[in-house]
């Protein structure tokens, strides 16, 4: 706890103040202490802070919104990179996968998986690999799933996932973390009434961090930023 003038601030109240920027915190603290003086309150708790009804424009900070370049159809998947907090992966029924730095409106890269025809291009999912900075998987609504490894190439997927005989559309796709043996897997769920689920074990090369600092440097080049800047 801490003492501020004639009142004592308890931990629960100080934790609330820690969520505010310096300017807003000073205004809210002054407001709360004035309230305490008028009400004869000697200790400031979280409950007292709320009861004092701080000015909304200082207490409830307005979230910042950044609008990114649109897809040409509904967005079906969004996931932030587990390694770079500003890097966002998106997929859409327009058949494209985009990689954004969320501080820029335009995507860093745009990918179009190799579907058989334009009518089969709608995508249903996309997800980052939890063990590799530059690997992600993509699934198509009408069938098909692929893995991209930007360390190897930024032009095409490096693996087309085998989904058995007569696979229907794919409704979902998800990575797991690498096992103790160093192998990771991808689960793919069918969107048709048969409701099949496939678990595909990936090659070691796509499961383990490749090249250490080399992969970090490649990611910095591809994403135009360093890990430290995140």
PDB file of C-alpha atoms in Angstrom:
ATOM      1  CA  UNK A   1       0.000   0.000   0.000  1.00  0.00           C
ATOM      2  CA  UNK A   2       1.024   3.664  -0.330  1.00  0.00           C
ATOM      3  CA  UNK A   3       0.170   6.968   1.281  1.00  0.00           C
ATOM      4  CA  UNK A   4      -1.004   9.890  -0.846  1.00  0.00           C
ATOM      5  CA  UNK A   5      -1.658  13.029   1.185  1.00  0.00           C
ATOM      6  CA  UNK A   6      -4.373  12.452   3.752  1.00  0.00           C
ATOM      7  CA  UNK A   7      -5.470   9.066   2.383  1.00  0.00           C
ATOM      8  CA  UNK A   8      -3.846   5.648   2.121  1.00  0.00           C
ATOM      9  CA  UNK A   9      -3.941   3.863  -1.232  1.00  0.00           C
ATOM     10  CA  UNK A  10      -4.366   0.107  -0.984  1.00  0.00           C
ATOM     11  CA  UNK A  11      -2.861  -2.353  -3.458  1.00  0.00           C
ATOM     12  CA  UNK A  12      -6.175  -3.037  -5.194  1.00  0.00           C
ATOM     13  CA  UNK A  13      -6.538   0.675  -6.012  1.00  0.00           C
ATOM     14  CA  UNK A  14      -2.905   1.096  -7.078  1.00  0.00           C
ATOM     15  CA  UNK A  15      -3.251  -1.831  -9.482  1.00  0.00           C
ATOM     16  CA  UNK A  16      -6.134  -0.030 -11.180  1.00  0.00           C
ATOM     17  CA  UNK A  17      -4.029   3.119 -11.494  1.00  0.00           C
ATOM     18  CA  UNK A  18      -1.226   1.130 -13.113  1.00  0.00           C
ATOM     19  CA  UNK A  19      -3.487   0.588 -16.142  1.00  0.00           C
ATOM     20  CA  UNK A  20      -3.599   4.335 -16.908  1.00  0.00           C
ATOM     21  CA  UNK A  21      -1.076   6.540 -18.646  1.00  0.00           C
ATOM     22  CA  UNK A  22       0.721   9.111 -16.519  1.00  0.00           C
ATOM     23  CA  UNK A  23      -1.464  12.102 -17.428  1.00  0.00           C
ATOM     24  CA  UNK A  24      -4.773  10.303 -16.904  1.00  0.00           C
ATOM     25  CA  UNK A  25      -3.529   8.688 -13.709  1.00  0.00           C
ATOM     26  CA  UNK A  26      -2.791  12.089 -12.157  1.00  0.00           C
ATOM     27  CA  UNK A  27      -6.302  13.338 -12.995  1.00  0.00           C
ATOM     28  CA  UNK A  28      -8.037  10.210 -11.666  1.00  0.00           C
ATOM     29  CA  UNK A  29      -5.961  10.147  -8.458  1.00  0.00           C
ATOM     30  CA  UNK A  30      -6.792  13.790  -7.763  1.00  0.00           C
ATOM     31  CA  UNK A  31     -10.482  13.091  -8.398  1.00  0.00           C
ATOM     32  CA  UNK A  32     -10.506  10.066  -6.061  1.00  0.00           C
ATOM     33  CA  UNK A  33      -8.681  11.902  -3.274  1.00  0.00           C
ATOM     34  CA  UNK A  34     -11.095  14.852  -3.521  1.00  0.00           C
ATOM     35  CA  UNK A  35     -13.979  12.380  -3.255  1.00  0.00           C
ATOM     36  CA  UNK A  36     -12.369  10.747  -0.198  1.00  0.00           C
ATOM     37  CA  UNK A  37     -11.948  14.118   1.518  1.00  0.00           C
ATOM     38  CA  UNK A  38     -15.584  15.030   0.899  1.00  0.00           C
ATOM     39  CA  UNK A  39     -16.806  11.654   2.174  1.00  0.00           C
ATOM     40  CA  UNK A  40     -14.392  11.273   5.075  1.00  0.00           C
ATOM     41  CA  UNK A  41     -12.779   8.173   3.558  1.00  0.00           C
ATOM     42  CA  UNK A  42      -9.273   7.414   4.827  1.00  0.00           C
ATOM     43  CA  UNK A  43      -8.356   4.364   2.697  1.00  0.00           C
ATOM     44  CA  UNK A  44      -8.620   4.097  -1.103  1.00  0.00           C
ATOM     45  CA  UNK A  45      -9.551   0.627  -2.310  1.00  0.00           C
ATOM     46  CA  UNK A  46     -10.641  -0.483  -5.778  1.00  0.00           C
ATOM     47  CA  UNK A  47     -14.244  -0.220  -4.600  1.00  0.00           C
ATOM     48  CA  UNK A  48     -13.721   3.389  -3.507  1.00  0.00           C
ATOM     49  CA  UNK A  49     -12.185   4.256  -6.890  1.00  0.00           C
ATOM     50  CA  UNK A  50     -15.261   2.954  -8.724  1.00  0.00           C
ATOM     51  CA  UNK A  51     -17.618   4.596  -6.235  1.00  0.00           C
ATOM     52  CA  UNK A  52     -15.999   7.980  -6.878  1.00  0.00           C
ATOM     53  CA  UNK A  53     -17.075   7.823 -10.564  1.00  0.00           C
ATOM     54  CA  UNK A  54     -13.860   9.068 -12.224  1.00  0.00           C
ATOM     55  CA  UNK A  55     -14.189  11.089 -15.478  1.00  0.00           C
ATOM     56  CA  UNK A  56     -14.895   8.571 -18.236  1.00  0.00           C
ATOM     57  CA  UNK A  57     -12.572  10.217 -20.760  1.00  0.00           C
ATOM     58  CA  UNK A  58      -9.659   9.717 -18.324  1.00  0.00           C
ATOM     59  CA  UNK A  59     -10.740   6.447 -16.762  1.00  0.00           C
ATOM     60  CA  UNK A  60     -11.957   4.531 -19.814  1.00  0.00           C
ATOM     61  CA  UNK A  61      -9.260   5.105 -22.399  1.00  0.00           C
ATOM     62  CA  UNK A  62     -10.486   4.865 -25.999  1.00  0.00           C
ATOM     63  CA  UNK A  63      -8.950   1.842 -27.817  1.00  0.00           C
ATOM     64  CA  UNK A  64      -6.858   2.632 -30.874  1.00  0.00           C
ATOM     65  CA  UNK A  65      -8.163   1.107 -34.098  1.00  0.00           C
ATOM     66  CA  UNK A  66      -6.139   0.413 -37.229  1.00  0.00           C
ATOM     67  CA  UNK A  67      -7.947  -0.720 -40.380  1.00  0.00           C
ATOM     68  CA  UNK A  68      -5.958  -3.021 -42.644  1.00  0.00           C
ATOM     69  CA  UNK A  69      -6.322  -3.578 -46.381  1.00  0.00           C
ATOM     70  CA  UNK A  70      -9.531  -5.467 -47.146  1.00  0.00           C
ATOM     71  CA  UNK A  71      -9.886  -8.920 -48.582  1.00  0.00           C
ATOM     72  CA  UNK A  72     -12.285  -9.269 -51.523  1.00  0.00           C
ATOM     73  CA  UNK A  73     -14.500 -11.643 -49.536  1.00  0.00           C
ATOM     74  CA  UNK A  74     -15.374 -12.660 -45.978  1.00  0.00           C
ATOM     75  CA  UNK A  75     -12.424 -13.210 -43.653  1.00  0.00           C
ATOM     76  CA  UNK A  76     -12.418 -16.791 -42.360  1.00  0.00           C
ATOM     77  CA  UNK A  77      -9.266 -16.889 -40.206  1.00  0.00           C
ATOM     78  CA  UNK A  78      -7.091 -14.506 -38.205  1.00  0.00           C
ATOM     79  CA  UNK A  79      -4.097 -15.333 -36.050  1.00  0.00           C
ATOM     80  CA  UNK A  80      -1.212 -13.321 -34.638  1.00  0.00           C
ATOM     81  CA  UNK A  81       2.259 -14.819 -34.890  1.00  0.00           C
ATOM     82  CA  UNK A  82       3.407 -16.525 -31.664  1.00  0.00           C
ATOM     83  CA  UNK A  83       6.856 -14.992 -32.255  1.00  0.00           C
ATOM     84  CA  UNK A  84       6.109 -11.476 -33.530  1.00  0.00           C
ATOM     85  CA  UNK A  85       3.277  -9.631 -31.816  1.00  0.00           C
ATOM     86  CA  UNK A  86       2.699  -7.219 -34.737  1.00  0.00           C
ATOM     87  CA  UNK A  87       2.540  -9.904 -37.440  1.00  0.00           C
ATOM     88  CA  UNK A  88      -0.975 -11.049 -38.357  1.00  0.00           C
ATOM     89  CA  UNK A  89      -2.071 -13.877 -40.667  1.00  0.00           C
ATOM     90  CA  UNK A  90      -5.463 -13.664 -42.397  1.00  0.00           C
ATOM     91  CA  UNK A  91      -7.369 -15.928 -44.797  1.00  0.00           C
ATOM     92  CA  UNK A  92     -10.478 -15.266 -46.848  1.00  0.00           C
ATOM     93  CA  UNK A  93     -13.032 -16.767 -49.205  1.00  0.00           C
ATOM     94  CA  UNK A  94     -11.366 -14.666 -51.920  1.00  0.00           C
ATOM     95  CA  UNK A  95      -8.659 -17.347 -51.994  1.00  0.00           C
ATOM     96  CA  UNK A  96      -5.856 -15.267 -50.548  1.00  0.00           C
ATOM     97  CA  UNK A  97      -3.729 -15.416 -47.408  1.00  0.00           C
ATOM     98  CA  UNK A  98      -2.234 -12.147 -46.223  1.00  0.00           C
ATOM     99  CA  UNK A  99       0.589 -11.474 -43.794  1.00  0.00           C
ATOM    100  CA  UNK A 100       0.348  -8.044 -42.166  1.00  0.00           C
ATOM    101  CA  UNK A 101       2.490  -5.912 -39.962  1.00  0.00           C
ATOM    102  CA  UNK A 102      -0.436  -4.300 -38.142  1.00  0.00           C
ATOM    103  CA  UNK A 103       1.347  -0.934 -38.108  1.00  0.00           C
ATOM    104  CA  UNK A 104       0.943  -0.873 -41.899  1.00  0.00           C
ATOM    105  CA  UNK A 105      -2.343  -0.939 -43.812  1.00  0.00           C
ATOM    106  CA  UNK A 106      -0.983  -2.920 -46.764  1.00  0.00           C
ATOM    107  CA  UNK A 107       0.079  -6.554 -46.323  1.00  0.00           C
ATOM    108  CA  UNK A 108       3.735  -7.556 -46.333  1.00  0.00           C
ATOM    109  CA  UNK A 109       2.952 -10.641 -48.428  1.00  0.00           C
ATOM    110  CA  UNK A 110      -0.073 -12.123 -50.201  1.00  0.00           C
ATOM    111  CA  UNK A 111      -0.316 -15.843 -51.014  1.00  0.00           C
ATOM    112  CA  UNK A 112      -2.803 -17.789 -53.143  1.00  0.00           C
ATOM    113  CA  UNK A 113      -2.738 -21.553 -52.497  1.00  0.00           C
ATOM    114  CA  UNK A 114      -2.668 -23.789 -55.609  1.00  0.00           C
ATOM    115  CA  UNK A 115      -6.331 -24.808 -55.813  1.00  0.00           C
ATOM    116  CA  UNK A 116      -7.542 -26.652 -58.952  1.00  0.00           C
ATOM    117  CA  UNK A 117      -9.838 -23.834 -60.079  1.00  0.00           C
ATOM    118  CA  UNK A 118     -11.069 -20.371 -59.111  1.00  0.00           C
ATOM    119  CA  UNK A 119     -14.392 -21.831 -57.946  1.00  0.00           C
ATOM    120  CA  UNK A 120     -12.485 -23.867 -55.345  1.00  0.00           C
ATOM    121  CA  UNK A 121     -10.291 -21.041 -54.069  1.00  0.00           C
ATOM    122  CA  UNK A 122     -12.240 -20.035 -50.939  1.00  0.00           C
ATOM    123  CA  UNK A 123     -10.135 -20.592 -47.819  1.00  0.00           C
ATOM    124  CA  UNK A 124     -11.505 -21.814 -44.489  1.00  0.00           C
ATOM    125  CA  UNK A 125      -8.539 -21.571 -42.158  1.00  0.00           C
ATOM    126  CA  UNK A 126      -4.954 -20.525 -41.557  1.00  0.00           C
ATOM    127  CA  UNK A 127      -2.653 -20.904 -38.563  1.00  0.00           C
ATOM    128  CA  UNK A 128       0.956 -20.274 -37.602  1.00  0.00           C
ATOM    129  CA  UNK A 129       3.270 -23.087 -36.569  1.00  0.00           C
ATOM    130  CA  UNK A 130       4.034 -22.720 -32.837  1.00  0.00           C
ATOM    131  CA  UNK A 131       7.619 -23.944 -33.300  1.00  0.00           C
ATOM    132  CA  UNK A 132       8.781 -22.147 -36.467  1.00  0.00           C
ATOM    133  CA  UNK A 133       8.759 -18.390 -37.066  1.00  0.00           C
ATOM    134  CA  UNK A 134       8.161 -18.623 -40.808  1.00  0.00           C
ATOM    135  CA  UNK A 135       5.829 -21.612 -41.168  1.00  0.00           C
ATOM    136  CA  UNK A 136       2.039 -21.554 -41.442  1.00  0.00           C
ATOM    137  CA  UNK A 137      -0.740 -23.823 -42.735  1.00  0.00           C
ATOM    138  CA  UNK A 138      -3.748 -22.987 -44.904  1.00  0.00           C
ATOM    139  CA  UNK A 139      -6.961 -24.897 -45.696  1.00  0.00           C
ATOM    140  CA  UNK A 140      -9.507 -24.543 -48.528  1.00  0.00           C
ATOM    141  CA  UNK A 141     -13.265 -24.809 -48.079  1.00  0.00           C
ATOM    142  CA  UNK A 142     -13.660 -27.120 -51.090  1.00  0.00           C
ATOM    143  CA  UNK A 143     -10.770 -29.350 -50.055  1.00  0.00           C
ATOM    144  CA  UNK A 144      -7.005 -29.163 -49.737  1.00  0.00           C
ATOM    145  CA  UNK A 145      -4.495 -28.025 -47.138  1.00  0.00           C
ATOM    146  CA  UNK A 146      -0.949 -26.733 -47.508  1.00  0.00           C
ATOM    147  CA  UNK A 147       2.067 -25.731 -45.448  1.00  0.00           C
ATOM    148  CA  UNK A 148       4.181 -22.703 -46.310  1.00  0.00           C
ATOM    149  CA  UNK A 149       7.750 -22.286 -45.122  1.00  0.00           C
ATOM    150  CA  UNK A 150       8.929 -18.778 -45.930  1.00  0.00           C
ATOM    151  CA  UNK A 151      12.457 -19.796 -44.973  1.00  0.00           C
ATOM    152  CA  UNK A 152      12.484 -21.987 -48.102  1.00  0.00           C
ATOM    153  CA  UNK A 153      10.320 -19.967 -50.484  1.00  0.00           C
ATOM    154  CA  UNK A 154       7.829 -17.078 -50.465  1.00  0.00           C
ATOM    155  CA  UNK A 155       6.249 -18.162 -53.749  1.00  0.00           C
ATOM    156  CA  UNK A 156       4.492 -21.461 -53.079  1.00  0.00           C
ATOM    157  CA  UNK A 157       3.692 -24.019 -50.347  1.00  0.00           C
ATOM    158  CA  UNK A 158       6.354 -26.581 -49.528  1.00  0.00           C
ATOM    159  CA  UNK A 159       3.916 -29.360 -48.573  1.00  0.00           C
ATOM    160  CA  UNK A 160       0.457 -30.387 -49.731  1.00  0.00           C
ATOM    161  CA  UNK A 161      -1.145 -32.323 -46.868  1.00  0.00           C
ATOM    162  CA  UNK A 162      -2.364 -35.829 -47.774  1.00  0.00           C
ATOM    163  CA  UNK A 163      -6.014 -36.050 -46.757  1.00  0.00           C
ATOM    164  CA  UNK A 164      -6.865 -39.605 -47.784  1.00  0.00           C
ATOM    165  CA  UNK A 165      -9.231 -40.650 -50.542  1.00  0.00           C
ATOM    166  CA  UNK A 166     -12.037 -38.383 -51.784  1.00  0.00           C
ATOM    167  CA  UNK A 167     -11.572 -35.649 -49.187  1.00  0.00           C
ATOM    168  CA  UNK A 168     -14.448 -33.224 -48.824  1.00  0.00           C
ATOM    169  CA  UNK A 169     -14.173 -29.583 -47.922  1.00  0.00           C
ATOM    170  CA  UNK A 170     -11.973 -28.512 -45.045  1.00  0.00           C
ATOM    171  CA  UNK A 171     -13.685 -26.597 -42.261  1.00  0.00           C
ATOM    172  CA  UNK A 172     -10.844 -26.163 -39.778  1.00  0.00           C
ATOM    173  CA  UNK A 173      -7.115 -26.597 -39.386  1.00  0.00           C
ATOM    174  CA  UNK A 174      -4.919 -26.428 -36.285  1.00  0.00           C
ATOM    175  CA  UNK A 175      -1.299 -27.035 -35.299  1.00  0.00           C
ATOM    176  CA  UNK A 176      -0.155 -28.756 -32.134  1.00  0.00           C
ATOM    177  CA  UNK A 177       3.121 -28.081 -30.378  1.00  0.00           C
ATOM    178  CA  UNK A 178       6.113 -30.237 -31.184  1.00  0.00           C
ATOM    179  CA  UNK A 179       6.304 -33.419 -29.117  1.00  0.00           C
ATOM    180  CA  UNK A 180       9.325 -34.491 -27.083  1.00  0.00           C
ATOM    181  CA  UNK A 181      10.539 -36.350 -30.151  1.00  0.00           C
ATOM    182  CA  UNK A 182      10.619 -33.019 -31.972  1.00  0.00           C
ATOM    183  CA  UNK A 183       7.759 -33.780 -34.363  1.00  0.00           C
ATOM    184  CA  UNK A 184       4.675 -31.586 -34.704  1.00  0.00           C
ATOM    185  CA  UNK A 185       1.341 -32.365 -36.326  1.00  0.00           C
ATOM    186  CA  UNK A 186      -1.596 -30.631 -37.965  1.00  0.00           C
ATOM    187  CA  UNK A 187      -5.239 -31.591 -37.396  1.00  0.00           C
ATOM    188  CA  UNK A 188      -7.597 -31.002 -40.313  1.00  0.00           C
ATOM    189  CA  UNK A 189     -11.380 -31.202 -39.964  1.00  0.00           C
ATOM    190  CA  UNK A 190     -13.722 -31.945 -42.855  1.00  0.00           C
ATOM    191  CA  UNK A 191     -16.662 -29.603 -43.393  1.00  0.00           C
ATOM    192  CA  UNK A 192     -18.897 -32.137 -45.176  1.00  0.00           C
ATOM    193  CA  UNK A 193     -21.433 -34.385 -43.454  1.00  0.00           C
ATOM    194  CA  UNK A 194     -18.932 -37.239 -43.154  1.00  0.00           C
ATOM    195  CA  UNK A 195     -17.117 -35.152 -40.522  1.00  0.00           C
ATOM    196  CA  UNK A 196     -13.725 -36.776 -40.888  1.00  0.00           C
ATOM    197  CA  UNK A 197     -10.665 -35.561 -38.992  1.00  0.00           C
ATOM    198  CA  UNK A 198      -7.112 -36.090 -40.197  1.00  0.00           C
ATOM    199  CA  UNK A 199      -3.958 -35.741 -38.120  1.00  0.00           C
ATOM    200  CA  UNK A 200      -0.903 -35.241 -40.314  1.00  0.00           C
ATOM    201  CA  UNK A 201       2.570 -35.638 -38.780  1.00  0.00           C
ATOM    202  CA  UNK A 202       4.979 -33.200 -40.342  1.00  0.00           C
ATOM    203  CA  UNK A 203       8.575 -33.817 -41.404  1.00  0.00           C
ATOM    204  CA  UNK A 204      11.227 -32.960 -38.837  1.00  0.00           C
ATOM    205  CA  UNK A 205      12.361 -30.025 -40.986  1.00  0.00           C
ATOM    206  CA  UNK A 206       8.969 -28.323 -40.523  1.00  0.00           C
ATOM    207  CA  UNK A 207       8.761 -29.126 -36.819  1.00  0.00           C
ATOM    208  CA  UNK A 208      12.009 -27.804 -35.369  1.00  0.00           C
ATOM    209  CA  UNK A 209      13.515 -24.317 -35.338  1.00  0.00           C
ATOM    210  CA  UNK A 210      15.813 -24.223 -38.344  1.00  0.00           C
ATOM    211  CA  UNK A 211      19.127 -22.471 -38.375  1.00  0.00           C
ATOM    212  CA  UNK A 212      18.731 -20.568 -35.077  1.00  0.00           C
ATOM    213  CA  UNK A 213      19.938 -17.046 -35.739  1.00  0.00           C
ATOM    214  CA  UNK A 214      19.685 -17.698 -39.475  1.00  0.00           C
ATOM    215  CA  UNK A 215      15.934 -18.117 -39.236  1.00  0.00           C
ATOM    216  CA  UNK A 216      15.673 -15.039 -37.027  1.00  0.00           C
ATOM    217  CA  UNK A 217      17.549 -13.001 -39.633  1.00  0.00           C
ATOM    218  CA  UNK A 218      15.350 -14.373 -42.400  1.00  0.00           C
ATOM    219  CA  UNK A 219      12.229 -13.453 -40.411  1.00  0.00           C
ATOM    220  CA  UNK A 220      13.586  -9.960 -39.849  1.00  0.00           C
ATOM    221  CA  UNK A 221      14.081  -9.550 -43.589  1.00  0.00           C
ATOM    222  CA  UNK A 222      10.725 -11.008 -44.603  1.00  0.00           C
ATOM    223  CA  UNK A 223       8.742  -9.160 -41.942  1.00  0.00           C
ATOM    224  CA  UNK A 224      10.927  -6.011 -42.175  1.00  0.00           C
ATOM    225  CA  UNK A 225      11.499  -5.973 -38.461  1.00  0.00           C
ATOM    226  CA  UNK A 226      13.610  -7.630 -35.797  1.00  0.00           C
ATOM    227  CA  UNK A 227      12.367  -9.724 -32.931  1.00  0.00           C
ATOM    228  CA  UNK A 228      13.623  -7.054 -30.548  1.00  0.00           C
ATOM    229  CA  UNK A 229      11.365  -4.421 -32.097  1.00  0.00           C
ATOM    230  CA  UNK A 230       8.337  -6.461 -31.080  1.00  0.00           C
TER     231      UNK A 230
END
